mmCIF file of C-alpha atoms in Angstrom:
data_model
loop_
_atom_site.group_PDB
_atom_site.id
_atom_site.type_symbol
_atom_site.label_atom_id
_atom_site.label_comp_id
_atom_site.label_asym_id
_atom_site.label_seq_id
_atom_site.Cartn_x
_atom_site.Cartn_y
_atom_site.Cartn_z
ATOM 1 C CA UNK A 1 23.202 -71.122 42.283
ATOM 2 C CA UNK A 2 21.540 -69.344 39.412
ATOM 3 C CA UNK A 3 21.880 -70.855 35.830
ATOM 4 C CA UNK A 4 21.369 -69.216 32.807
ATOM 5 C CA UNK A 5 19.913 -71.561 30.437
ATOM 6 C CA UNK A 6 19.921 -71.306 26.651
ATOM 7 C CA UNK A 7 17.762 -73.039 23.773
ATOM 8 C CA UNK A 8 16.570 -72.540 20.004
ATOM 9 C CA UNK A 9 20.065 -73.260 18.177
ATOM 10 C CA UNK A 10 20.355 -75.540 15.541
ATOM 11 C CA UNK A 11 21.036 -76.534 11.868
ATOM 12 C CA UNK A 12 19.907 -73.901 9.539
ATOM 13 C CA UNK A 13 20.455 -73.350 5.787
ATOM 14 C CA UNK A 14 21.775 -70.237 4.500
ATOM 15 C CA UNK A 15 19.082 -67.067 4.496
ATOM 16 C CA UNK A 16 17.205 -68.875 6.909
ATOM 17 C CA UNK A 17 16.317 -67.895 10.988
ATOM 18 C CA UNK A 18 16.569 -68.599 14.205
ATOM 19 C CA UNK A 19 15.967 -67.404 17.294
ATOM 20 C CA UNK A 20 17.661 -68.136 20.289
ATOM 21 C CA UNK A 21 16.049 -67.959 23.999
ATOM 22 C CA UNK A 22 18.109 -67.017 27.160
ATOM 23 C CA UNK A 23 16.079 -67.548 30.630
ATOM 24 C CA UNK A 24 17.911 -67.741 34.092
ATOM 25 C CA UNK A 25 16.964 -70.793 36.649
ATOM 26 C CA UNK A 26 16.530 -68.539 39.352
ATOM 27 C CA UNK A 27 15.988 -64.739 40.353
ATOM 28 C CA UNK A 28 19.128 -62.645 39.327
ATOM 29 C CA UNK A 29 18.549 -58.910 41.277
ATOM 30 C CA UNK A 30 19.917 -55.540 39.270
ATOM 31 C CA UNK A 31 20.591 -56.787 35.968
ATOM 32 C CA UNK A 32 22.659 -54.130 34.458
ATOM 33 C CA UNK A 33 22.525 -55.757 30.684
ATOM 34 C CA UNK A 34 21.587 -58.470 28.838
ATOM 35 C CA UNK A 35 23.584 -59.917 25.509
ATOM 36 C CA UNK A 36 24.861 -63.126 23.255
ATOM 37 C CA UNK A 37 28.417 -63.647 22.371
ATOM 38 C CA UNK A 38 29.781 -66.027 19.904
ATOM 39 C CA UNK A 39 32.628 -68.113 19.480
ATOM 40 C CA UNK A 40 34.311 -70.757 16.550
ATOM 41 C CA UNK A 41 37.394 -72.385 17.384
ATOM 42 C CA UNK A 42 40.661 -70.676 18.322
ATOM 43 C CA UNK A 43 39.031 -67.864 18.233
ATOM 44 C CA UNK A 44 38.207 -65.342 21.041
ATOM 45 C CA UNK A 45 34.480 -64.732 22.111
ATOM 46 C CA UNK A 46 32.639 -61.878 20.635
ATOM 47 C CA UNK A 47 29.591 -59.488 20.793
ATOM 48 C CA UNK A 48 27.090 -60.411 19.218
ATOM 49 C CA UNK A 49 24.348 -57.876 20.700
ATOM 50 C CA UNK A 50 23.420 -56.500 23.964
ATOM 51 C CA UNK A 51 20.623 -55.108 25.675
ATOM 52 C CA UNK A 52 20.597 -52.643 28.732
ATOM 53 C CA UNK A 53 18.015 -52.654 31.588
ATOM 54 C CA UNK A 54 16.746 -49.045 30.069
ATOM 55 C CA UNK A 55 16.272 -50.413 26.541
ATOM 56 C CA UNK A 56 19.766 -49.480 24.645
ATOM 57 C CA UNK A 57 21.099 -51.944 22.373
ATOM 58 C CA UNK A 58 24.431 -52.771 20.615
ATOM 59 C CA UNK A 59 25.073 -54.714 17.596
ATOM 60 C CA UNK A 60 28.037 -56.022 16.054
ATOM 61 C CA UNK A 61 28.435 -54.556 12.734
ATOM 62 C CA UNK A 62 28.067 -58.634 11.352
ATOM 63 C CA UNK A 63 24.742 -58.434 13.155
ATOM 64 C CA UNK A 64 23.199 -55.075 12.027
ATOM 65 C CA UNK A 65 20.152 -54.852 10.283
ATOM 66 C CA UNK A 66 19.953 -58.912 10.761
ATOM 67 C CA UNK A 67 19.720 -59.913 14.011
ATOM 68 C CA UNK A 68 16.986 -58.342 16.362
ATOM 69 C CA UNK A 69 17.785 -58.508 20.645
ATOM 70 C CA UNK A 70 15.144 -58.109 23.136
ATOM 71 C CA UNK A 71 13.800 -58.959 26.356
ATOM 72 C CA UNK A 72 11.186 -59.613 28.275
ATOM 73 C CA UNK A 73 9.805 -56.885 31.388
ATOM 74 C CA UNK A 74 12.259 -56.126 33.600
ATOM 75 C CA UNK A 75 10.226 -56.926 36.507
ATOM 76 C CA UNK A 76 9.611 -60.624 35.010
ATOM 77 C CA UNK A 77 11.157 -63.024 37.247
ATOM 78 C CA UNK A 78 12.883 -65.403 34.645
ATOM 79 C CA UNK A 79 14.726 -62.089 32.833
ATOM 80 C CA UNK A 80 14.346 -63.585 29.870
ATOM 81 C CA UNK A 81 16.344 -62.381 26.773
ATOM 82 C CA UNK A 82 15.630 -63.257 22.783
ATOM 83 C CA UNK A 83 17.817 -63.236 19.895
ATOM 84 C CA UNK A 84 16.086 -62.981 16.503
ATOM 85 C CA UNK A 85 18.505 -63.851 13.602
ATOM 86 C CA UNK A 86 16.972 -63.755 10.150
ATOM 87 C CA UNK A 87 19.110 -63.859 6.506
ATOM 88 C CA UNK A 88 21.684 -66.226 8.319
ATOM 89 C CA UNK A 89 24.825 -66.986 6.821
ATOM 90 C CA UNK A 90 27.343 -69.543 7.385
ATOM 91 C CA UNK A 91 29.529 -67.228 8.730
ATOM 92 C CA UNK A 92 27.198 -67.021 11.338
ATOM 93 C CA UNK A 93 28.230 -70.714 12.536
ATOM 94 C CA UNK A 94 29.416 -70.857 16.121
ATOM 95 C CA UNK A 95 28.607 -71.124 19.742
ATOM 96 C CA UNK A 96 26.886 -68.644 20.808
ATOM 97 C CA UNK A 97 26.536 -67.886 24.924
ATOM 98 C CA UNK A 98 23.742 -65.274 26.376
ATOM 99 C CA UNK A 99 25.736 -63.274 29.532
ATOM 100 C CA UNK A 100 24.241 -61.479 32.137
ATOM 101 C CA UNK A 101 26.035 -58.399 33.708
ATOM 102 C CA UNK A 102 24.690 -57.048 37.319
ATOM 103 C CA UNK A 103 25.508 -53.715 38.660
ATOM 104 C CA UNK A 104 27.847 -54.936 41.320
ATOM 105 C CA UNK A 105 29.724 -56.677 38.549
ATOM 106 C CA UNK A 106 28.706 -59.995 38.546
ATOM 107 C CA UNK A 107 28.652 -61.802 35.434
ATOM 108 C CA UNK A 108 26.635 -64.845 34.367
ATOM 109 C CA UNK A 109 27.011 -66.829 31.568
ATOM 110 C CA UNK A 110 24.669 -69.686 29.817
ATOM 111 C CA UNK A 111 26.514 -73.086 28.845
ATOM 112 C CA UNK A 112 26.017 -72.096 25.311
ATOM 113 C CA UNK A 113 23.821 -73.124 21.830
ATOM 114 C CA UNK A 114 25.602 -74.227 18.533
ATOM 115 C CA UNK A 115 24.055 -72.985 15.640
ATOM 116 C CA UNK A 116 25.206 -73.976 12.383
ATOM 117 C CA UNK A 117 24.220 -72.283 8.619
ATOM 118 C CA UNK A 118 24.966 -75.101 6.307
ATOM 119 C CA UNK A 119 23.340 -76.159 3.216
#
């Protein structure tokens, strides 16, 4: 079964980066879109940023001009996707989860990273 595996959280102080890593364990066929979620306690899971197979992304509005989303070539066998966050802000403290959508609507989701702003 294919795993999506996540690294590169962490304890960060405020204004500081990170960048998180998103690789699946296997080949996933007709990824549709690429993107990282979030989530803090008792609260429901959110966007973060996304990335289509054609190069569109999506931001949050928390997440423009702040955090950068990319991915390797399509053609790459590990479909790896990268979050860049720079100017982080405690706010920004959560779990966040990388999800990958295929065109016949099957969605995968990593175990998830916890990355905390603190000082």
């Amino acid at each position: 079964q294919v795993q999506l595996v996540e690294s590169g959280g962490g304890l960060v102080e405020p204004g500081g980066s990170l960048a998180l890593s998103c690789a699946a364990s296997g080949r996933i066929s007709a990824i549709n879109s690429m993107g990282w979620y979030r989530q803090v306690p008792e609260k429901e899971r959110e966007l973060v940023a996304s990335i289509t197979r054609g190069g569109t992304t999506l931001y949050a509005d928390s997440a423009k001009g702040r955090f950068t989303i990319s991915r390797d070539n399509v053609d790459n066998a590990k479909n790896t996707v990268l979050l860049q966050m720079n100017s982080l802000k405690p706010e920004d403290t959560a779990v966040y989860y990388c999800n990958y959508r295929t065109y016949g609507g099957t969605v995968y989701w990593g175990q998830g990273t916890q990355v905390t702003v603190s000082s």
